[in-house]
Coordinates of C-alpha atoms in Angstrom, one line a residue:
M15 CA -15.5 124.0 -132.6
A16 CA -13.6 127.1 -132.1
F17 CA -10.0 127.2 -133.4
S18 CA -7.3 129.4 -132.0
M19 CA -5.4 131.7 -134.4
S20 CA -2.0 129.9 -134.0
P21 CA -2.9 126.8 -135.9
L22 CA -4.8 128.8 -138.5
L23 CA -1.9 131.0 -139.4
N24 CA 1.3 129.1 -140.2
G25 CA 3.8 129.7 -143.0
E26 CA 2.9 126.8 -145.2
R27 CA -0.9 127.6 -145.3
A28 CA -0.2 131.3 -145.9
V29 CA 2.0 130.6 -148.9
V30 CA -0.5 128.1 -150.3
L31 CA -3.4 130.6 -149.9
F32 CA -1.2 133.2 -151.6
F33 CA -0.6 130.8 -154.4
I34 CA -4.3 130.1 -154.8
T35 CA -5.1 133.9 -154.7
S36 CA -2.6 134.4 -157.5
L37 CA -4.4 131.9 -159.6
L38 CA -7.8 133.3 -158.9
V39 CA -6.7 136.9 -159.7
S40 CA -5.4 135.7 -163.1
L41 CA -8.7 134.0 -164.0
P42 CA -10.5 135.2 -167.1
F43 CA -14.3 135.4 -166.8
S44 CA -14.7 132.2 -169.0
L45 CA -13.0 130.2 -166.3
L46 CA -15.2 131.4 -163.4
Y47 CA -16.6 127.9 -162.7
Y48 CA -13.2 126.5 -162.3
G49 CA -12.1 129.2 -159.9
L50 CA -15.2 128.6 -157.8
A51 CA -14.5 124.9 -157.7
L52 CA -10.9 125.5 -156.7
S53 CA -12.0 127.9 -154.0
L54 CA -14.4 125.3 -152.6
L55 CA -11.7 122.7 -152.6
T56 CA -9.3 125.0 -150.9
L57 CA -11.8 125.8 -148.2
A58 CA -12.6 122.2 -147.6
A59 CA -9.0 121.1 -147.5
L60 CA -8.1 124.0 -145.1
C61 CA -10.9 123.1 -142.6
I62 CA -10.0 119.4 -142.7
E63 CA -6.3 120.0 -142.2
I64 CA -6.9 122.3 -139.2
Q65 CA -9.3 119.8 -137.6
A66 CA -6.9 116.9 -138.3
E67 CA -3.8 118.6 -136.9
S68 CA -5.5 120.2 -133.9
S69 CA -7.2 117.0 -132.7
N70 CA -4.8 114.3 -134.2
S71 CA -8.0 112.7 -135.5
L72 CA -6.3 110.9 -138.4
H73 CA -3.8 108.9 -136.3
Q74 CA -5.1 105.7 -137.9
F75 CA -3.1 106.5 -141.0
K76 CA 0.6 105.9 -140.3
T77 CA 2.2 108.9 -142.0
R78 CA 5.8 110.0 -142.3
P79 CA 7.2 111.0 -138.9
G80 CA 8.1 114.6 -138.5
A81 CA 5.9 115.9 -141.4
S82 CA 2.7 117.9 -141.1
S83 CA -0.4 116.4 -142.7
G84 CA 0.0 118.6 -145.8
I85 CA -3.7 118.1 -146.7
L86 CA -4.1 121.6 -148.0
L87 CA -1.0 121.6 -150.2
G88 CA -1.7 118.1 -151.5
A89 CA -5.3 118.8 -152.3
I90 CA -4.8 122.0 -154.4
T91 CA -1.5 121.4 -156.1
L92 CA -2.6 119.4 -159.1
P93 CA -5.9 121.2 -159.6
G94 CA -4.0 124.4 -159.4
V95 CA -1.6 123.2 -162.1
M96 CA -4.5 122.2 -164.3
L97 CA -6.2 125.6 -163.8
A98 CA -3.0 127.5 -164.6
K99 CA -2.6 125.5 -167.8
M100 CA -6.2 126.3 -168.7
I101 CA -5.5 130.0 -168.2
Q102 CA -2.6 129.7 -170.6
L103 CA -4.6 127.8 -173.2
T104 CA -7.4 130.3 -172.9
R105 CA -5.0 133.0 -174.1
A106 CA -4.0 130.7 -177.0
F107 CA -7.6 130.0 -177.9
S108 CA -8.5 133.7 -178.0
S109 CA -5.6 134.3 -180.4
N110 CA -6.6 131.3 -182.5
H111 CA -3.5 129.3 -181.8
I112 CA -5.3 126.2 -180.6
A113 CA -8.7 124.5 -181.2
L114 CA -11.5 124.1 -178.7
E115 CA -10.8 120.4 -178.3
E116 CA -7.6 121.2 -176.4
I117 CA -9.6 123.2 -173.9
E118 CA -11.9 120.3 -173.6
T119 CA -8.9 118.0 -172.8
W120 CA -7.7 120.1 -169.9
T121 CA -11.3 120.7 -168.7
M122 CA -11.6 116.9 -168.2
Q123 CA -8.2 116.8 -166.5
F124 CA -9.1 119.6 -164.1
W125 CA -12.4 118.1 -163.1
S126 CA -10.9 114.6 -162.8
T127 CA -8.0 115.8 -160.5
S128 CA -10.2 118.1 -158.4
T129 CA -12.8 115.3 -158.0
C130 CA -10.0 112.9 -156.9
C131 CA -8.9 115.4 -154.3
L132 CA -12.5 116.1 -153.1
S133 CA -13.2 112.4 -152.8
V134 CA -10.1 111.9 -150.7
L135 CA -11.0 114.8 -148.5
T136 CA -14.4 113.3 -148.0
L137 CA -12.7 110.0 -147.0
L138 CA -10.5 111.9 -144.5
K139 CA -13.5 113.7 -143.1
N140 CA -15.4 110.5 -142.6
S141 CA -12.3 108.8 -141.0
M142 CA -11.9 111.5 -138.4
H143 CA -13.0 110.8 -134.8
E144 CA -15.9 113.2 -134.4
S145 CA -15.5 113.7 -130.6
D146 CA -15.6 117.5 -131.1
V147 CA -18.8 117.2 -133.2
V148 CA -20.4 114.8 -130.6
S149 CA -19.8 117.4 -127.9
L150 CA -21.7 120.0 -129.9
A151 CA -25.4 120.7 -129.5
C152 CA -27.7 119.0 -131.9
P153 CA -28.5 122.3 -133.9
Q154 CA -24.7 122.8 -134.3
R155 CA -24.2 119.3 -135.6
L156 CA -27.1 119.7 -138.0
W157 CA -25.8 123.0 -139.2
R158 CA -22.3 121.5 -139.9
L159 CA -23.9 118.5 -141.8
R160 CA -25.9 120.9 -143.9
L161 CA -22.8 123.0 -144.6
D162 CA -20.9 119.9 -145.8
L163 CA -23.7 118.7 -148.0
G164 CA -24.3 122.2 -149.4
C165 CA -20.6 122.5 -150.4
K166 CA -20.7 119.1 -152.2
I167 CA -24.0 120.0 -154.0
L168 CA -22.5 123.4 -155.0
Y169 CA -19.4 121.7 -156.3
G170 CA -21.5 119.2 -158.3
V171 CA -23.6 122.0 -159.8
V172 CA -20.5 124.0 -160.8
C173 CA -19.0 120.9 -162.4
Y174 CA -22.2 120.2 -164.3
S175 CA -22.5 123.8 -165.5
S176 CA -18.9 123.8 -166.7
L177 CA -19.3 120.6 -168.7
A178 CA -22.6 121.8 -170.1
T179 CA -20.9 124.8 -171.7
I180 CA -18.7 122.3 -173.7
Y181 CA -21.1 119.4 -174.3
P182 CA -24.5 120.5 -175.4
N183 CA -26.0 117.0 -175.1
V184 CA -27.3 116.2 -171.6
V185 CA -26.5 112.5 -172.0
H186 CA -23.0 113.4 -173.0
V187 CA -22.6 115.6 -169.9
A188 CA -24.0 112.8 -167.7
L189 CA -21.4 110.3 -169.2
M190 CA -18.6 112.7 -168.6
L191 CA -19.8 113.2 -165.0
S192 CA -19.8 109.5 -164.5
W193 CA -16.3 109.2 -165.8
I194 CA -15.1 112.0 -163.5
V195 CA -16.8 110.4 -160.5
C196 CA -15.1 107.1 -161.2
H197 CA -11.8 108.9 -160.9
G198 CA -12.8 110.1 -157.4
L199 CA -13.9 106.7 -156.3
V200 CA -10.7 105.0 -157.4
A201 CA -8.7 107.8 -155.7
S202 CA -10.4 107.2 -152.4
K203 CA -9.6 103.5 -152.6
L204 CA -6.0 103.9 -153.8
I205 CA -4.9 106.3 -151.1
Q206 CA -6.1 103.9 -148.4
H207 CA -4.1 101.2 -150.1
L208 CA -1.0 103.3 -150.4
L209 CA -1.0 104.5 -146.8
C210 CA -1.6 100.9 -145.6
T211 CA 0.9 99.2 -147.9
F212 CA 3.6 101.8 -147.3
P213 CA 3.2 103.0 -143.7
A214 CA 5.4 105.9 -142.5
C215 CA 6.6 106.6 -146.1
A216 CA 4.6 109.7 -146.9
S217 CA 2.4 112.4 -145.3
I218 CA -1.3 112.5 -146.3
G219 CA -0.6 115.4 -148.6
E220 CA 2.2 113.6 -150.4
A221 CA 0.0 110.5 -150.7
L222 CA -2.8 112.6 -152.0
L223 CA -0.6 114.2 -154.7
V224 CA 0.7 110.7 -155.8
T225 CA -2.8 109.3 -155.7
S226 CA -4.4 112.0 -157.9
G227 CA -1.5 111.9 -160.3
L228 CA -1.6 108.1 -160.7
V229 CA -5.4 108.0 -161.1
L230 CA -5.2 110.8 -163.8
Y231 CA -2.3 109.2 -165.6
F232 CA -3.6 105.6 -165.8
G233 CA -7.2 106.9 -166.2
D234 CA -5.9 108.5 -169.4
M235 CA -4.5 105.1 -170.5
L236 CA -7.8 103.4 -169.8
G237 CA -9.6 106.1 -171.7
C238 CA -7.4 105.7 -174.7
T239 CA -7.9 102.0 -174.6
I240 CA -11.7 102.2 -174.4
A241 CA -11.7 104.8 -177.2
K242 CA -9.7 102.5 -179.4
V243 CA -12.0 99.5 -178.6
L244 CA -15.2 101.3 -179.3
G245 CA -14.0 103.1 -182.4
A246 CA -13.5 106.7 -183.2
F247 CA -17.3 107.5 -183.6
S248 CA -18.8 105.7 -180.7
S249 CA -16.0 106.7 -178.3
S250 CA -16.8 110.3 -178.7
D251 CA -20.1 109.6 -176.9
L252 CA -18.4 107.8 -174.0
V253 CA -15.0 109.4 -173.4
S254 CA -13.6 112.9 -173.9
F255 CA -11.9 114.0 -177.1
Q256 CA -8.6 113.8 -175.3
Y257 CA -8.7 110.0 -175.6
T258 CA -9.1 110.1 -179.4
M259 CA -6.8 112.9 -180.5
N260 CA -3.5 112.3 -182.2
R261 CA -0.6 112.0 -179.8
S262 CA 3.1 111.7 -180.0
E263 CA 4.6 108.2 -180.0
I264 CA 6.5 109.0 -176.9
S265 CA 3.4 109.2 -174.7
P266 CA 2.1 105.6 -175.1
I267 CA 5.7 104.3 -174.9
V268 CA 6.3 105.9 -171.5
Q269 CA 2.8 105.0 -170.3
G270 CA 3.2 101.4 -171.3
L271 CA 6.6 100.9 -169.7
L272 CA 5.4 102.3 -166.4
L273 CA 2.2 100.3 -166.4
G274 CA 4.1 97.2 -167.3
L275 CA 6.5 97.6 -164.4
L276 CA 3.7 98.2 -161.9
L277 CA 1.7 95.3 -163.3
C278 CA 4.7 93.0 -162.9
S279 CA 5.1 94.0 -159.3
V280 CA 1.4 93.4 -158.5
I281 CA 1.4 90.0 -160.3
F282 CA 4.7 88.9 -158.6
K283 CA 3.2 89.8 -155.2
H284 CA 0.3 87.5 -155.7
L285 CA 2.6 84.7 -157.1
H286 CA 4.9 85.1 -154.1
I287 CA 3.6 82.0 -152.3
W288 CA 7.0 80.6 -151.2
E289 CA 8.0 83.3 -148.8
C290 CA 7.7 80.8 -145.9
I291 CA 10.2 78.5 -147.5
L292 CA 12.7 81.3 -147.7
N293 CA 12.6 81.5 -143.9
T294 CA 14.2 78.1 -143.6
E295 CA 17.4 77.8 -141.6
N296 CA 19.0 75.7 -144.4
S297 CA 21.2 78.3 -146.1
E298 CA 21.7 76.1 -149.2
A299 CA 17.9 75.6 -149.7
K300 CA 17.3 79.3 -149.1
K301 CA 19.9 80.2 -151.8
Y302 CA 18.2 77.8 -154.2
F303 CA 14.8 79.3 -153.7
E304 CA 16.2 82.8 -153.9
I305 CA 17.6 82.0 -157.4
R306 CA 14.4 80.3 -158.4
R307 CA 12.4 83.3 -157.2
S308 CA 14.7 85.7 -159.1
M309 CA 14.3 83.7 -162.3
I310 CA 10.5 83.8 -162.0
F311 CA 10.6 87.5 -161.5
F312 CA 12.8 88.3 -164.5
A313 CA 10.9 85.9 -166.7
L314 CA 7.6 87.6 -165.7
L315 CA 9.2 91.1 -166.2
G316 CA 10.6 90.1 -169.6
F317 CA 7.2 88.7 -170.8
I318 CA 5.3 91.8 -169.8
L319 CA 7.9 94.3 -171.3
I320 CA 8.5 92.3 -174.4
V321 CA 5.1 90.9 -175.2
V322 CA 2.3 92.6 -173.3
V323 CA 3.4 96.2 -173.2
P324 CA 4.4 96.6 -176.9
S325 CA 1.1 94.9 -177.9
W326 CA -0.8 97.6 -175.9
M327 CA 1.3 100.4 -177.5
M328 CA 0.6 99.2 -181.0
F329 CA -3.1 98.8 -180.2
V330 CA -3.6 102.4 -178.9
H331 CA -1.2 104.1 -181.4
E332 CA -0.5 103.4 -185.0
F333 CA 3.3 103.0 -185.0
D334 CA 5.1 102.6 -188.3
A335 CA 7.3 100.0 -186.7
H336 CA 7.6 98.0 -183.5
P337 CA 7.6 100.6 -180.6
Y338 CA 11.1 99.6 -179.5
L339 CA 12.4 99.8 -183.1
W340 CA 10.7 103.2 -183.3
V341 CA 12.8 104.3 -180.3
I342 CA 16.0 103.2 -181.9
S343 CA 15.0 104.9 -185.2
F344 CA 14.1 108.1 -183.4
T345 CA 17.4 108.1 -181.5
F346 CA 19.4 107.6 -184.7
S347 CA 17.4 110.1 -186.7
E348 CA 19.8 112.7 -185.5
P349 CA 22.8 110.6 -184.5
L350 CA 25.3 113.3 -183.9
K351 CA 23.2 115.2 -181.4
R352 CA 21.4 112.4 -179.7
I353 CA 24.1 109.8 -179.5
S354 CA 26.5 112.5 -178.3
L355 CA 23.9 113.5 -175.7
C356 CA 23.6 109.9 -174.5
V357 CA 27.4 109.6 -174.2
Y358 CA 27.5 112.8 -172.2
W359 CA 24.8 111.7 -169.9
L360 CA 26.4 108.3 -169.2
S361 CA 29.8 109.8 -168.6
L362 CA 28.4 112.3 -166.2
I363 CA 26.3 109.7 -164.4
C364 CA 29.1 107.2 -164.0
A365 CA 31.6 109.8 -162.8
S366 CA 29.1 111.4 -160.4
I367 CA 27.9 108.1 -158.9
L368 CA 31.4 106.8 -158.3
R369 CA 32.6 110.1 -156.8
F370 CA 29.5 110.8 -154.6
Y371 CA 29.2 107.2 -153.4
N372 CA 32.8 107.1 -152.2
I373 CA 32.3 110.5 -150.5
S374 CA 29.1 109.3 -148.8
R375 CA 30.9 106.2 -147.3
N376 CA 34.2 107.9 -146.3
S377 CA 33.3 111.5 -145.6
K378 CA 31.7 113.3 -142.7
I379 CA 29.8 115.6 -145.1
E380 CA 26.2 115.7 -144.2
R381 CA 23.8 113.8 -146.5
I382 CA 21.7 116.8 -147.2
L383 CA 24.7 118.5 -149.0
L384 CA 25.6 115.3 -150.8
R385 CA 22.1 115.0 -152.1
K386 CA 22.3 118.6 -153.5
Y387 CA 25.2 117.5 -155.7
Y388 CA 22.6 115.4 -157.6
H389 CA 20.4 118.5 -158.0
L390 CA 23.3 120.2 -159.6
M391 CA 23.9 117.2 -161.8
A392 CA 20.3 117.4 -162.9
V393 CA 21.0 121.0 -164.2
L394 CA 24.1 119.8 -166.1
M395 CA 22.2 116.9 -167.6
F396 CA 18.8 118.4 -168.4
L397 CA 19.4 122.1 -169.2
P398 CA 21.4 121.6 -172.5
A399 CA 19.0 118.8 -173.6
L400 CA 16.0 120.9 -172.9
I401 CA 17.4 123.8 -175.0
F402 CA 18.6 121.7 -178.0
Q403 CA 16.8 118.4 -177.9
P404 CA 13.4 118.7 -176.0
R405 CA 11.7 115.8 -177.7
F406 CA 14.5 113.4 -177.0
L407 CA 14.6 114.6 -173.4
N408 CA 11.0 113.7 -173.1
L409 CA 11.8 110.1 -174.1
A410 CA 14.9 110.0 -171.9
F411 CA 12.8 111.1 -168.9
G412 CA 10.4 108.2 -169.5
A413 CA 13.3 105.7 -169.8
A414 CA 15.0 107.0 -166.7
L415 CA 11.7 106.8 -164.7
A416 CA 11.2 103.2 -165.9
V417 CA 14.8 102.3 -164.8
F418 CA 14.3 103.9 -161.4
L419 CA 11.0 102.1 -160.9
A420 CA 12.5 98.7 -162.0
L421 CA 15.4 99.2 -159.6
E422 CA 13.1 100.2 -156.7
I423 CA 11.0 97.1 -157.3
I424 CA 14.1 94.9 -157.3
R425 CA 15.3 96.6 -154.1
V426 CA 12.0 96.3 -152.3
W427 CA 11.5 92.6 -153.2
R428 CA 15.3 91.9 -152.6
I429 CA 15.6 90.2 -156.0
W430 CA 18.8 88.2 -156.2
P431 CA 21.5 89.2 -157.2
L432 CA 20.8 92.9 -157.5
G433 CA 18.4 93.6 -154.6
Q434 CA 20.9 93.9 -151.8
P435 CA 23.6 96.0 -153.7
V436 CA 20.9 98.4 -154.9
H437 CA 19.6 98.7 -151.4
Q438 CA 23.0 99.5 -150.0
F439 CA 23.7 102.0 -152.7
M440 CA 20.4 103.8 -152.3
N441 CA 20.7 103.9 -148.5
A442 CA 23.9 106.0 -148.9
F443 CA 21.8 109.0 -150.0
T444 CA 18.6 108.7 -148.0
D445 CA 17.4 111.2 -145.4
H446 CA 14.6 111.5 -142.9
R447 CA 12.0 111.7 -145.8
D448 CA 12.9 108.2 -147.0
S449 CA 12.3 104.9 -145.2
E450 CA 13.7 101.4 -145.4
L451 CA 10.5 100.3 -147.1
L452 CA 10.3 102.9 -149.8
I453 CA 12.9 105.4 -151.1
V454 CA 11.3 108.2 -153.1
S455 CA 13.8 111.1 -153.3
H456 CA 15.2 110.1 -156.6
F457 CA 11.7 109.7 -158.1
S458 CA 10.6 113.1 -156.8
L459 CA 13.8 114.8 -158.2
L460 CA 13.3 113.2 -161.7
L461 CA 9.6 113.9 -161.8
G462 CA 10.1 117.4 -160.5
C463 CA 12.3 118.2 -163.5
A464 CA 10.2 116.2 -166.0
L465 CA 6.6 117.2 -165.2
P466 CA 7.0 120.9 -166.2
I467 CA 8.6 119.8 -169.5
W468 CA 5.9 117.2 -170.2
M469 CA 3.1 119.6 -169.4
S470 CA 4.6 122.3 -171.6
S471 CA 4.4 120.2 -174.7
G472 CA 2.2 121.7 -177.4
Y473 CA 1.3 125.4 -177.2
N474 CA 3.5 127.3 -174.7
D475 CA 3.7 131.1 -174.6
R476 CA 5.8 131.1 -171.5
P477 CA 9.3 129.9 -172.4
L478 CA 10.5 129.6 -168.8
A479 CA 7.7 127.2 -167.8
P480 CA 9.5 124.0 -169.0
F481 CA 12.5 125.1 -167.0
A482 CA 10.5 125.3 -163.7
G483 CA 11.7 122.1 -162.2
I484 CA 15.4 122.6 -163.3
L485 CA 15.4 126.1 -161.9
S486 CA 13.6 125.5 -158.7
L487 CA 15.3 122.2 -157.7
G488 CA 18.6 122.2 -159.5
I489 CA 19.5 125.8 -158.7
G490 CA 17.1 127.4 -156.1
D491 CA 16.8 124.5 -153.7
T492 CA 20.5 123.7 -153.9
M493 CA 21.6 127.2 -153.2
A494 CA 19.1 127.6 -150.4
S495 CA 20.3 124.4 -148.7
V496 CA 24.0 125.1 -149.1
V497 CA 23.9 128.7 -148.1
G498 CA 21.4 128.0 -145.3
H499 CA 23.5 125.2 -143.9
K500 CA 26.8 127.0 -144.0
Y501 CA 25.9 130.6 -143.3
G502 CA 22.3 130.6 -142.1
V503 CA 21.6 132.2 -138.7
L504 CA 18.1 133.6 -138.8
R505 CA 15.5 130.9 -138.9
W506 CA 12.0 131.2 -140.2
S507 CA 10.6 129.4 -137.2
K508 CA 11.9 128.2 -133.8
T509 CA 11.3 124.6 -134.6
G510 CA 12.3 124.5 -138.3
K511 CA 15.8 124.3 -139.9
K512 CA 15.2 126.6 -142.9
T513 CA 16.9 130.0 -142.7
I514 CA 16.1 133.4 -144.1
E515 CA 19.7 133.6 -145.6
G516 CA 19.1 130.3 -147.4
T517 CA 15.8 131.3 -148.8
A518 CA 17.2 134.6 -150.0
A519 CA 20.1 132.8 -151.7
G520 CA 17.6 130.4 -153.4
I521 CA 15.4 133.2 -154.7
T522 CA 18.4 135.3 -155.9
S523 CA 20.1 132.4 -157.6
V524 CA 16.9 131.5 -159.6
L525 CA 16.5 135.1 -160.7
A526 CA 20.1 135.2 -161.7
A527 CA 19.8 132.0 -163.7
C528 CA 16.7 133.4 -165.4
S529 CA 18.6 136.5 -166.4
I530 CA 21.1 134.3 -168.1
L531 CA 18.6 131.8 -169.6
L532 CA 16.2 134.4 -171.1
P533 CA 18.6 135.7 -173.7
L534 CA 19.1 132.1 -174.9
I535 CA 15.4 131.7 -175.6
A536 CA 14.6 135.2 -176.6
S537 CA 13.8 134.0 -180.1
T538 CA 10.6 132.5 -178.8
G539 CA 9.1 136.0 -178.4
Y540 CA 9.4 136.3 -174.6
I541 CA 9.5 140.0 -173.8
L542 CA 11.9 140.5 -171.0
T543 CA 10.8 143.9 -169.7
E544 CA 7.1 142.9 -169.4
R545 CA 7.4 139.8 -167.3
W546 CA 9.9 140.4 -164.6
L547 CA 7.3 141.4 -162.0
S548 CA 5.4 138.1 -162.6
L549 CA 8.6 136.2 -162.6
L550 CA 9.7 137.8 -159.3
L551 CA 6.3 136.8 -157.8
A552 CA 6.6 133.2 -159.0
V553 CA 10.2 132.8 -157.7
T554 CA 9.3 134.4 -154.3
I555 CA 6.2 132.2 -153.7
S556 CA 8.0 129.0 -154.6
G557 CA 11.0 130.1 -152.5
L558 CA 8.8 130.7 -149.5
L559 CA 7.1 127.4 -150.0
E560 CA 10.5 125.7 -149.8
A561 CA 11.2 127.5 -146.6
Y562 CA 8.0 126.7 -144.8
T563 CA 6.8 123.4 -146.1
A564 CA 7.5 120.1 -144.2
Q565 CA 6.4 118.1 -147.3
L566 CA 8.6 116.6 -149.9
D567 CA 9.6 119.8 -151.6
N568 CA 11.0 118.1 -154.7
A569 CA 7.4 117.2 -155.6
F570 CA 5.5 120.3 -154.8
I571 CA 7.8 123.3 -155.5
P572 CA 8.3 122.6 -159.3
L573 CA 4.5 122.2 -159.8
V574 CA 3.7 125.4 -157.9
F575 CA 6.5 127.3 -159.8
F576 CA 5.3 126.0 -163.1
S577 CA 1.7 127.1 -162.4
L578 CA 2.8 130.6 -161.5
L579 CA 5.0 130.9 -164.6
C580 CA 2.0 129.9 -166.8
L581 CA -0.1 132.9 -165.6

């Protein structure tokens, strides 16, 4: 099928391809296999996105109204992040700052995420209506099938060759390949479940990003559990070193809390057999069953969080005390700094929520500007903590994410007595990217700030990388929205709302913030005069992505900015 140039050349795809090119240009020769795999993934995602949007062949998936498919951006973001991190760690390995095992860890993560994305792309390809293919002549159809099969075989060969350079044993390589393929199979099933369970809540690209992230995150939990069950020696033959290495106590605590909340929601859904009774016209009986339902939910939640989750935490990690007692001990190990920080956070949250909620109810200020106040609040909350208490901030991010997830579960299930008030409060700050079924903006803002910090743990020779989310969302995105809304005249496209003035303000504000921030972290060895060109490139690409993308920018921009800062 011949494609016209107009759907091939749009702003979002151009920025994404520029981002991929920046990664590939920065690749050392030792990472050639990974660059080739990312190139194949990019080519496949670009072709599928063009075919899907030009023929509307994925209409069976009920995606978020007003958003493009986002297949290309969703497919390459997480693999791009993993590759950027590997480029950074390759520098560290060459200078003997890290061991080979850490390279192995990120190798498995790269291939797991890229295989998840490739598996979902294969699912999308198979789901398309092949009307254009049917209209082609038989030789053309055969040529296209051979091309698809050839790309998959080439990807498999590249993956095998990459793993063979790390694991000399063929059986070990085969086991690792099987583990990676399992990630892909689970991802293809999970994205179908997400798009069907939460229709019109996300684009395909957004769902793909969430899917690959969830599979990687909880696959890591499963790997740690399997490694612990089989023992340190036998696990090395079945799972990667990443599942047996020593980790911080914060990691299993955060993983356990999130898994416990999701597990509670799944179990409660299957126990939810009295929904028909709640539809009764008898208001007194309905109130009784709502209270009973609420008690069952909170009892189940308490059992999972108090009994099941801590048991798993202590199984996979040797805590000196009960995990929750460890959290208390960790908080009070530096009481002046950490307790003061908690008081500062709570005061800021309470004052901001009361102020902004009243404004949202009584003011005519547009919601997009109200939402940016929370972006600025994220800067005030996270920036001092990241500079002075980064480990405590890691734990706080996990606790905040768990609270957000618990409140969203309560809101979705309308759990008495909190469900309706939480729903009314959250609705005061929603926009076109949220829906009645699922509100995700607060999750994306929190994770956008947290993920660059979490991924920068350990070796990090780019001091600005942990600040990627705070800078791009808290400062750049906020200034771009405010300036663009108030003073913007020149638009990037005829149909879009983003303005050139807003983008310029966002890029300039991030550069100005970096010029202030860099002297504060100069003790880390960051040489100011040697990195400004790379910094300018990273800020510009992420700023242009914010201007052109129709996806949930809180999720994608921090990851792209982080990747470019790692190069």
